[in-house]
Amino acid sequence: MVAQEHFDKESLTGFVAELKTSGFSPVEGSALRRWRGPIHPAFKELTDAATMDIAIMPGWPFQPPALVVQGLNTNHSTLGGFVCLWQDGDFSLEWTTVAGLFSRIEEWCENVRLGWEGQDLGRDALLNFKDKYAYAAIFDLPALDIRKGSWGDCRASVKPYPVRVDILPGRRQAANELRAMWFHAGQLKSPPPRQLSEVFSSLPRSQCKGLEKALSERRNPRDLVASGGVDIILFCWEWNGRTDLLVMACKGTGETVEAIALQPGPNDEKTLILRAGPDAPELVKRKAVVLGAGALGGHTALTLAESGLGSIEIVDHDVLLPGNVVRHVAGHRQVGKRKVEAVRAVIADHAPWTKVSVYEKLAPVRTPDEVREIVMDADVIVDATGSETLAYSLAMVAESEEKALVSGALYRGGFVGRVQRQALPGDTPIHQRGDQSRYPSIPPGDESEEFAIPQLGCSAPVNNAPPSAVLACASTIVQVAVDTLVGRYEFPDEVIDVYRAIPEPPFNRLGRLSVAA
């Protein structure tokens, strides 16, 4: 055993001793890494194998041993016999004793007998497939019009940098496109296929004939090329009331055709928004106006959109310059655009469900009428300009028009962040917050602390806040804005975070300030 491979030699020695007691012995040539012993009784109904192997993986005890059992035909197992007992990231450490390992085996076998009821197995179809690529196959599943128990054509193209396969509806049209076909097997009575032969055994006779004919027309043995026959196969089935699928690329011709699984990448809105968080169904009905599309405003606008916001208007008259990119949500490809357009492009790339509009005037917003024009149809106004005068102006209009306002800014070179809410009757209007016990003023610092020296000119000083402070403050702005939009109001009407201490109390300690209510 190579001690450097593992974190706890004593624990591993104890586990190996338990293996020996349970009848296991090292497999010849495995350097004590693989142990073979009597198969666990729970497997008796699932395989005729008399033995099973336990392979000790590098990283013990934080990596579980691998269990190999031949002859299984079920989910969570591969053709090579690997049995998937634990998910990646499992920190239970159940496997550090033989008793814990055997207990998990019994639970796994019981799940087999219950048909893996209620469990999502789509990801395992890829993991259990014999041969696979890391390439992603991108598709909009509803657009492909896949119908239960049927089959049909679609098309695909290969994008070289990075390599990915885009699957599109309709028949192959151009010479450089791939022919793709989908087959819906209905409700599966066996695990999803783990090699091409199992695809055929899972399909009804008519679909098998269609697939055989398409494969027979392949003329190029290489994978991911336009061959004449089918290049991409989408094997689909019903699971838990929805369509699941396995995407395969074809390789070879005639009787040598093989299938290689690709990483499925659905990109329909319903799938994408799953990661937007639990407030997305409510936020999709809401609109925010974000004033400021700089470092703080750009990250705020993007994160609001990523959280599921249905509509957003962005207000800023400035242009994105190369120096902005260090902290800005947009990269160098957007340099030269107005910041509102740069942020709109980033949102479209991350959160396509959000309708984005931009304020067309190229001058700063200054008058009450201009403010009213912008905010009248918004559910929340978000100020991320860092301008105290504009914050006061917005607060006055928001108060008169009964609009919710969230304003956030960084102070003292990014050492302190403050987010203010004006939405509930009990929230003191931002322009009237003079009570130091509830709303402590952040004392001004030395100008060299607040600003970096610009390379050219003096009319546009560079705020010195580090990117980490920008991200932290933008996150708090979004949390307070979402909290307001969904009507929870769990945050107080003023949140002050100290990212780095400054000499003046109460800002001389890190963390969130607790102020009198």
Coordinates of C-alpha atoms in Angstrom, one line a residue:
M1 CA 0.0 0.0 0.0
V2 CA 1.5 3.4 -1.0
A3 CA 1.1 5.5 2.2
Q4 CA 1.3 8.8 0.3
E5 CA -1.9 8.0 -1.6
H6 CA -4.0 8.2 1.6
F7 CA -4.8 10.6 4.4
D8 CA -5.3 8.2 7.3
K9 CA -3.1 5.1 7.3
E10 CA -4.4 3.8 10.7
S11 CA -8.0 3.9 9.5
L12 CA -7.1 2.1 6.3
T13 CA -5.2 -0.6 8.2
G14 CA -8.3 -1.2 10.3
F15 CA -10.5 -1.5 7.2
V16 CA -8.1 -3.9 5.6
A17 CA -8.1 -6.1 8.7
E18 CA -11.9 -6.2 8.6
L19 CA -11.8 -7.2 5.0
K20 CA -9.5 -10.1 5.8
T21 CA -11.8 -11.2 8.6
S22 CA -14.7 -11.1 6.2
G23 CA -13.0 -13.5 3.8
F24 CA -11.4 -11.1 1.4
S25 CA -7.8 -11.5 0.0
P26 CA -5.7 -9.2 -2.2
V27 CA -6.0 -9.7 -6.0
E28 CA -2.6 -10.7 -7.4
G29 CA -0.7 -7.8 -8.9
S30 CA -2.9 -5.2 -7.4
A31 CA -0.4 -4.1 -4.7
L32 CA -3.0 -4.5 -2.0
R33 CA -5.3 -2.1 -3.8
R34 CA -8.0 -4.6 -4.9
W35 CA -9.5 -7.2 -2.7
R36 CA -11.7 -10.2 -3.7
G37 CA -14.1 -12.0 -1.4
P38 CA -17.5 -13.7 -1.2
I39 CA -20.4 -11.8 -2.8
H40 CA -22.8 -10.2 -0.3
P41 CA -26.0 -12.2 0.1
A42 CA -28.1 -9.1 -1.0
F43 CA -26.7 -9.5 -4.5
K44 CA -27.9 -13.2 -4.8
E45 CA -31.1 -12.3 -6.6
L46 CA -29.4 -9.9 -9.0
T47 CA -26.4 -11.9 -10.3
D48 CA -24.9 -15.4 -10.6
A49 CA -21.5 -14.1 -9.6
A50 CA -20.0 -15.8 -6.5
T51 CA -17.4 -13.1 -5.7
M52 CA -17.1 -9.3 -5.6
D53 CA -14.1 -7.0 -5.7
I54 CA -13.5 -4.0 -3.4
A55 CA -10.9 -1.6 -4.8
I56 CA -9.4 0.9 -2.3
M57 CA -9.2 4.3 -4.1
P58 CA -6.5 7.0 -3.6
G59 CA -7.6 9.6 -1.0
W60 CA -8.8 7.2 1.8
P61 CA -10.9 7.9 3.9
F62 CA -12.4 10.8 1.9
Q63 CA -12.8 8.7 -1.3
P64 CA -15.0 5.6 -1.0
P65 CA -13.8 2.2 -2.1
A66 CA -15.0 1.0 -5.5
L67 CA -17.2 -2.0 -5.6
V68 CA -17.2 -4.3 -8.6
V69 CA -19.8 -7.0 -9.1
Q70 CA -20.1 -8.8 -12.5
G71 CA -23.4 -9.8 -14.1
L72 CA -25.6 -6.9 -12.9
N73 CA -28.3 -5.4 -15.2
T74 CA -29.6 -2.5 -13.3
N75 CA -29.3 1.3 -12.9
H76 CA -26.4 2.6 -11.0
S77 CA -24.0 -0.1 -12.4
T78 CA -21.8 -0.3 -15.5
L79 CA -21.0 -3.0 -18.0
G80 CA -17.6 -3.4 -16.3
G81 CA -19.4 -4.2 -13.0
F82 CA -18.8 -1.0 -11.2
V83 CA -21.6 -0.4 -8.6
C84 CA -22.4 3.2 -7.8
L85 CA -23.0 3.2 -4.1
W86 CA -22.3 6.8 -3.2
Q87 CA -22.7 10.1 -5.0
D88 CA -19.8 12.4 -5.6
G89 CA -19.3 14.7 -2.6
D90 CA -20.9 12.2 -0.1
F91 CA -19.1 12.9 3.3
S92 CA -20.9 10.2 5.3
L93 CA -17.7 8.1 5.5
E94 CA -20.0 5.0 5.9
W95 CA -17.4 3.0 3.9
T96 CA -14.7 3.3 6.6
T97 CA -16.0 0.1 8.1
V98 CA -16.9 -3.2 6.4
A99 CA -20.2 -3.1 8.3
G100 CA -21.0 0.3 6.9
L101 CA -20.1 -0.8 3.4
F102 CA -22.3 -3.9 3.7
S103 CA -25.2 -1.8 5.1
R104 CA -25.0 0.5 2.0
I105 CA -24.9 -2.6 -0.3
E106 CA -28.1 -3.8 1.3
E107 CA -29.8 -0.4 0.8
W108 CA -28.6 -0.3 -2.8
C109 CA -30.0 -3.8 -3.5
E110 CA -33.3 -2.9 -1.9
N111 CA -33.5 0.1 -4.3
V112 CA -33.0 -2.2 -7.2
R113 CA -35.9 -4.3 -6.0
L114 CA -38.1 -1.2 -5.7
G115 CA -37.2 -0.1 -9.2
W116 CA -35.3 3.1 -8.0
E117 CA -38.7 4.6 -7.3
G118 CA -38.6 8.4 -7.1
Q119 CA -35.0 8.7 -8.0
D120 CA -33.5 10.7 -11.0
L121 CA -31.5 8.3 -13.1
G122 CA -30.9 10.5 -16.2
R123 CA -27.4 11.5 -15.2
D124 CA -26.5 7.8 -14.6
A125 CA -27.4 6.9 -18.1
L126 CA -24.3 8.8 -19.2
L127 CA -22.1 7.7 -16.3
N128 CA -23.0 4.0 -16.8
F129 CA -22.5 4.0 -20.6
K130 CA -19.5 1.9 -21.7
D131 CA -17.8 4.6 -23.8
K132 CA -18.2 8.4 -23.4
Y133 CA -16.8 11.7 -24.4
A134 CA -16.6 14.9 -22.3
Y135 CA -18.1 16.8 -25.3
A136 CA -21.4 18.5 -24.6
A137 CA -24.5 18.0 -26.8
I138 CA -26.6 21.1 -26.6
F139 CA -30.4 21.0 -27.4
D140 CA -33.7 22.6 -26.7
L141 CA -35.8 19.4 -25.9
P142 CA -39.3 20.9 -26.4
A143 CA -38.2 22.4 -29.8
L144 CA -37.2 18.9 -31.0
D145 CA -40.8 17.8 -30.8
I146 CA -40.0 14.4 -29.5
R147 CA -43.1 12.2 -29.1
K148 CA -43.6 9.2 -26.9
G149 CA -43.2 5.9 -28.7
S150 CA -42.2 7.5 -32.0
W151 CA -39.0 8.4 -33.9
G152 CA -37.8 11.0 -36.3
D153 CA -35.0 13.1 -37.7
C154 CA -33.2 16.2 -36.4
R155 CA -29.8 17.7 -37.3
A156 CA -26.6 18.6 -35.6
S157 CA -23.4 20.7 -36.1
V158 CA -20.1 20.5 -34.4
K159 CA -18.6 23.7 -32.9
P160 CA -14.8 23.4 -32.7
Y161 CA -13.8 25.9 -30.0
P162 CA -14.7 24.6 -27.5
V163 CA -15.9 21.3 -29.0
R164 CA -19.6 20.8 -28.6
V165 CA -22.5 19.4 -30.6
D166 CA -25.5 21.6 -31.3
I167 CA -28.7 19.5 -32.0
L168 CA -31.4 21.4 -33.8
P169 CA -34.9 20.6 -35.1
G170 CA -35.5 19.6 -38.7
R171 CA -33.7 17.4 -41.2
R172 CA -30.1 17.8 -42.1
Q173 CA -29.8 20.7 -44.6
A174 CA -26.1 21.5 -45.2
A175 CA -23.3 19.2 -46.2
N176 CA -21.3 20.1 -43.1
E177 CA -24.2 19.2 -40.8
L178 CA -24.6 15.9 -39.1
R179 CA -27.7 13.7 -39.4
A180 CA -29.3 13.1 -36.0
M181 CA -32.2 10.9 -35.1
W182 CA -34.4 10.6 -32.0
F183 CA -36.1 7.4 -30.8
H184 CA -38.6 7.4 -27.9
A185 CA -38.8 4.0 -26.3
G186 CA -41.7 4.8 -24.0
Q187 CA -41.5 3.4 -20.5
L188 CA -38.3 1.4 -20.0
K189 CA -38.5 -2.1 -18.4
S190 CA -34.7 -2.3 -18.1
P191 CA -32.0 0.2 -17.3
P192 CA -31.1 2.8 -19.9
P193 CA -28.7 1.4 -22.6
R194 CA -25.0 1.1 -21.7
Q195 CA -23.8 0.2 -25.2
L196 CA -25.3 0.3 -28.7
S197 CA -26.6 -3.3 -28.6
E198 CA -28.7 -2.4 -25.6
V199 CA -30.2 0.5 -27.6
F200 CA -31.6 -2.0 -30.0
S201 CA -32.9 -4.3 -27.3
S202 CA -34.7 -1.4 -25.7
L203 CA -36.5 -0.2 -28.9
P204 CA -39.7 -1.5 -30.5
R205 CA -39.3 -3.4 -33.8
S206 CA -40.2 -0.6 -36.1
Q207 CA -37.7 1.8 -34.4
C208 CA -35.0 -0.9 -34.6
K209 CA -35.5 -1.2 -38.3
G210 CA -35.3 2.6 -38.8
L211 CA -32.1 2.8 -36.8
E212 CA -30.5 -0.2 -38.6
K213 CA -31.2 1.4 -41.9
A214 CA -29.7 4.7 -40.9
L215 CA -26.6 3.1 -39.5
S216 CA -26.1 1.0 -42.6
E217 CA -25.9 4.2 -44.6
R218 CA -22.9 5.5 -42.7
R219 CA -19.9 6.0 -45.1
N220 CA -17.3 7.6 -42.9
P221 CA -15.9 5.6 -40.0
R222 CA -14.8 8.7 -38.0
D223 CA -17.0 10.1 -35.2
L224 CA -18.7 13.5 -35.3
V225 CA -18.5 13.9 -39.1
A226 CA -21.2 14.2 -41.7
S227 CA -21.3 10.6 -43.0
G228 CA -24.5 10.1 -44.9
G229 CA -26.0 7.9 -42.3
V230 CA -26.9 8.8 -38.8
D231 CA -24.2 10.5 -36.8
I232 CA -26.1 11.4 -33.6
I233 CA -28.6 9.2 -31.8
L234 CA -31.0 10.5 -29.1
F235 CA -32.4 7.6 -27.1
C236 CA -35.4 8.9 -25.1
W237 CA -37.6 7.3 -22.5
E238 CA -40.2 8.2 -19.9
W239 CA -39.1 8.6 -16.3
N240 CA -41.1 10.2 -13.4
G241 CA -43.6 11.8 -15.8
R242 CA -41.0 13.5 -18.1
T243 CA -38.8 12.7 -21.0
D244 CA -35.2 11.7 -20.2
L245 CA -32.6 10.9 -22.8
L246 CA -29.1 9.6 -23.7
V247 CA -27.1 11.3 -26.5
M248 CA -24.7 9.2 -28.5
A249 CA -22.3 9.9 -31.3
C250 CA -21.7 7.1 -33.8
K251 CA -18.3 5.8 -34.9
G252 CA -17.4 3.2 -37.5
T253 CA -19.4 1.7 -40.4
G254 CA -21.3 -1.4 -41.1
E255 CA -21.0 -4.1 -38.4
T256 CA -18.2 -2.0 -36.6
V257 CA -20.5 0.9 -35.7
E258 CA -20.1 1.9 -32.0
A259 CA -21.9 4.5 -29.9
I260 CA -20.1 6.9 -27.6
A261 CA -22.2 8.8 -25.1
L262 CA -22.0 12.6 -25.0
Q263 CA -22.7 15.0 -22.1
P264 CA -26.4 16.0 -22.5
G265 CA -26.9 19.8 -22.3
P266 CA -30.5 20.9 -22.5
N267 CA -30.8 24.6 -22.9
D268 CA -34.5 25.2 -22.9
E269 CA -35.7 28.0 -20.5
K270 CA -37.4 25.5 -18.1
T271 CA -34.1 23.7 -17.6
L272 CA -32.0 26.8 -17.3
I273 CA -34.1 28.5 -14.8
L274 CA -33.9 25.5 -12.4
R275 CA -30.7 27.1 -11.1
A276 CA -32.2 30.5 -10.6
G277 CA -33.4 29.7 -7.1
P278 CA -36.7 29.2 -5.3
D279 CA -37.9 32.8 -5.8
A280 CA -37.8 32.5 -9.7
P281 CA -41.5 31.7 -10.2
E282 CA -42.5 34.9 -8.4
L283 CA -39.7 37.1 -9.8
V284 CA -40.5 36.2 -13.4
K285 CA -43.6 38.4 -12.9
R286 CA -41.6 41.4 -11.7
K287 CA -39.7 44.3 -13.2
A288 CA -36.8 46.2 -11.7
V289 CA -35.1 49.5 -12.9
V290 CA -31.4 49.5 -12.2
L291 CA -29.7 52.9 -12.2
G292 CA -25.9 52.5 -12.8
A293 CA -24.3 49.9 -15.1
G294 CA -20.8 50.2 -13.7
A295 CA -19.0 47.6 -11.6
L296 CA -21.6 47.5 -8.8
G297 CA -24.7 48.0 -11.1
G298 CA -23.6 45.5 -13.7
H299 CA -23.1 42.7 -11.2
T300 CA -26.4 43.7 -9.5
A301 CA -28.4 43.7 -12.8
L302 CA -26.9 40.3 -13.9
T303 CA -27.6 38.6 -10.6
L304 CA -31.1 39.9 -10.4
A305 CA -31.7 38.5 -13.9
E306 CA -30.0 35.2 -13.0
S307 CA -32.4 35.0 -10.0
G308 CA -35.3 34.8 -12.4
L309 CA -36.4 38.4 -12.8
G310 CA -38.8 38.8 -15.7
S311 CA -38.0 42.3 -16.8
I312 CA -35.2 44.8 -16.2
E313 CA -34.4 48.3 -17.4
I314 CA -30.9 49.6 -17.1
V315 CA -30.0 53.2 -16.9
D316 CA -26.5 54.6 -17.5
H317 CA -25.0 57.1 -20.0
D318 CA -21.4 55.9 -19.7
V319 CA -19.2 53.8 -22.1
L320 CA -17.3 50.7 -21.1
L321 CA -13.5 51.3 -21.3
P322 CA -10.7 48.7 -20.9
G323 CA -9.9 49.7 -17.3
N324 CA -13.5 49.1 -16.3
V325 CA -13.3 45.4 -17.2
V326 CA -11.2 44.5 -14.1
R327 CA -14.3 44.9 -11.9
H328 CA -17.1 44.9 -14.5
V329 CA -19.4 42.0 -15.3
A330 CA -18.7 42.5 -19.1
G331 CA -15.4 41.5 -20.6
H332 CA -13.0 43.1 -23.2
R333 CA -15.2 42.1 -26.1
Q334 CA -17.8 44.6 -25.0
V335 CA -15.3 47.5 -24.7
G336 CA -16.5 50.6 -26.6
K337 CA -20.2 49.8 -26.1
R338 CA -22.4 51.8 -23.7
K339 CA -22.4 50.1 -20.4
V340 CA -26.1 49.4 -20.6
E341 CA -25.6 47.6 -23.9
A342 CA -22.6 45.6 -22.5
V343 CA -24.7 44.5 -19.5
R344 CA -27.6 43.7 -21.7
A345 CA -25.4 41.4 -23.7
V346 CA -24.1 39.6 -20.6
I347 CA -27.6 39.1 -19.3
A348 CA -28.8 37.7 -22.6
D349 CA -25.9 35.2 -22.4
H350 CA -26.7 34.2 -18.7
A351 CA -30.4 34.7 -18.2
P352 CA -32.3 34.6 -21.6
W353 CA -35.7 34.6 -19.8
T354 CA -35.1 38.3 -18.7
K355 CA -36.5 41.0 -21.0
V356 CA -33.9 43.8 -20.9
S357 CA -34.5 47.4 -22.0
V358 CA -32.0 50.3 -21.7
Y359 CA -32.5 54.0 -21.2
E360 CA -31.8 55.7 -24.5
K361 CA -30.8 59.2 -23.3
L362 CA -27.0 59.7 -23.3
A363 CA -27.0 62.3 -20.5
P364 CA -27.3 61.6 -16.7
V365 CA -30.7 61.5 -15.1
R366 CA -31.2 64.8 -13.2
T367 CA -34.8 66.0 -13.0
P368 CA -37.8 64.6 -11.1
D369 CA -39.7 64.2 -14.4
E370 CA -36.9 62.1 -15.8
V371 CA -36.9 59.9 -12.7
R372 CA -40.6 59.4 -12.9
E373 CA -40.5 58.5 -16.6
I374 CA -38.0 55.7 -15.8
V375 CA -39.5 54.2 -12.6
M376 CA -43.3 54.4 -13.1
D377 CA -43.8 50.8 -14.2
A378 CA -41.1 49.2 -12.0
D379 CA -41.8 47.0 -9.0
V380 CA -38.5 48.1 -7.5
I381 CA -36.0 50.8 -8.2
V382 CA -32.4 49.7 -7.6
D383 CA -29.8 52.5 -7.3
A384 CA -26.2 51.3 -7.8
T385 CA -24.7 54.6 -8.9
G386 CA -22.9 55.4 -5.7
S387 CA -24.2 59.0 -6.0
E388 CA -25.7 60.2 -2.8
T389 CA -27.4 63.1 -4.6
L390 CA -29.1 60.7 -7.0
A391 CA -30.1 58.4 -4.2
Y392 CA -31.8 61.3 -2.4
S393 CA -33.5 62.3 -5.6
L394 CA -34.8 58.8 -6.2
A395 CA -35.9 58.6 -2.6
M396 CA -38.0 61.7 -2.9
V397 CA -39.7 60.4 -6.1
A398 CA -40.1 56.9 -4.7
E399 CA -41.8 58.3 -1.7
S400 CA -44.2 60.5 -3.7
E401 CA -45.0 57.7 -6.1
E402 CA -45.1 54.9 -3.5
K403 CA -42.4 52.9 -5.2
A404 CA -40.0 50.5 -3.5
L405 CA -36.4 51.6 -3.6
V406 CA -33.1 49.8 -2.8
S407 CA -29.9 51.8 -2.9
G408 CA -26.4 50.4 -2.4
A409 CA -23.0 51.9 -2.4
L410 CA -19.4 51.3 -1.3
Y411 CA -17.4 53.6 1.0
R412 CA -13.9 54.1 2.2
G413 CA -12.2 52.5 -0.8
G414 CA -14.6 49.5 -0.6
F415 CA -14.0 48.8 3.1
V416 CA -17.6 49.4 3.9
G417 CA -20.8 48.6 2.0
R418 CA -24.3 50.0 2.7
V419 CA -27.6 48.9 1.3
Q420 CA -30.7 51.0 2.1
R421 CA -34.3 50.0 1.5
Q422 CA -37.3 52.3 1.3
A423 CA -40.4 50.2 0.8
L424 CA -42.5 49.7 3.9
P425 CA -44.4 52.3 5.9
G426 CA -41.9 51.8 8.7
D427 CA -38.9 52.5 6.5
T428 CA -37.5 56.0 7.0
P429 CA -37.2 57.7 3.7
I430 CA -33.5 57.6 2.7
H431 CA -33.2 61.4 2.4
Q432 CA -34.5 61.8 6.0
R433 CA -32.2 59.3 7.8
G434 CA -30.5 61.5 10.4
D435 CA -30.9 59.3 13.5
Q436 CA -27.3 58.1 14.1
S437 CA -28.4 55.3 16.4
R438 CA -30.4 53.7 13.5
Y439 CA -28.5 55.0 10.5
P440 CA -24.8 55.7 11.5
S441 CA -23.0 57.9 9.0
I442 CA -20.0 56.5 7.3
P443 CA -17.2 59.0 7.9
P444 CA -15.3 60.2 4.9
G445 CA -11.7 59.0 4.5
D446 CA -8.6 60.4 2.9
E447 CA -9.0 60.9 -0.8
S448 CA -6.0 58.6 -1.5
E449 CA -7.8 55.9 0.4
E450 CA -11.0 56.3 -1.7
F451 CA -9.5 56.8 -5.1
A452 CA -6.7 55.5 -7.3
I453 CA -4.7 58.0 -9.4
P454 CA -6.1 57.9 -12.9
Q455 CA -3.6 57.6 -15.8
L456 CA -5.2 60.4 -17.8
G457 CA -7.0 63.5 -16.7
C458 CA -8.6 64.3 -13.4
S459 CA -12.3 64.4 -14.2
A460 CA -13.0 60.7 -13.7
P461 CA -11.3 59.5 -10.5
V462 CA -11.1 55.7 -10.1
N463 CA -12.9 54.3 -7.1
N464 CA -10.4 52.1 -5.3
A465 CA -12.8 49.3 -4.2
P466 CA -11.5 45.8 -4.8
P467 CA -13.5 43.3 -6.9
S468 CA -14.3 41.3 -3.8
A469 CA -16.1 44.3 -2.2
V470 CA -18.0 45.0 -5.4
L471 CA -19.2 41.4 -5.5
A472 CA -20.1 41.3 -1.8
C473 CA -22.1 44.6 -2.0
A474 CA -23.8 43.7 -5.2
S475 CA -24.9 40.4 -3.6
T476 CA -26.4 42.2 -0.7
I477 CA -28.2 44.7 -3.0
V478 CA -29.7 41.7 -4.8
Q479 CA -30.7 39.9 -1.7
V480 CA -32.5 43.0 -0.3
A481 CA -34.1 43.7 -3.7
V482 CA -35.4 40.1 -4.1
D483 CA -36.5 40.1 -0.4
T484 CA -38.5 43.3 -1.3
L485 CA -39.9 42.0 -4.6
V486 CA -41.3 38.8 -3.1
G487 CA -42.7 40.6 -0.1
R488 CA -40.7 38.9 2.7
Y489 CA -39.1 41.9 4.2
E490 CA -36.7 39.9 6.3
F491 CA -33.9 42.4 6.0
P492 CA -33.9 45.7 8.0
D493 CA -34.3 48.9 6.0
E494 CA -30.5 49.5 6.3
V495 CA -27.7 46.9 6.0
I496 CA -24.1 47.9 6.7
D497 CA -21.3 45.5 6.1
V498 CA -17.6 46.1 7.1
Y499 CA -15.4 44.2 4.8
R500 CA -12.2 45.7 6.2
A501 CA -12.1 47.7 9.5
I502 CA -11.5 51.4 9.5
P503 CA -10.5 53.3 12.7
E504 CA -13.8 55.0 13.5
P505 CA -16.4 53.0 15.6
P506 CA -18.6 51.2 14.9
F507 CA -16.8 50.4 11.7
N508 CA -13.7 49.2 13.4
R509 CA -14.8 45.6 13.4
L510 CA -15.5 43.2 10.5
G511 CA -19.0 41.9 9.9
R512 CA -22.5 43.2 9.7
L513 CA -23.4 46.1 12.0
S514 CA -26.2 45.6 14.4
V515 CA -28.0 49.0 14.8
A516 CA -31.0 49.9 17.0
A517 CA -34.4 49.3 15.4

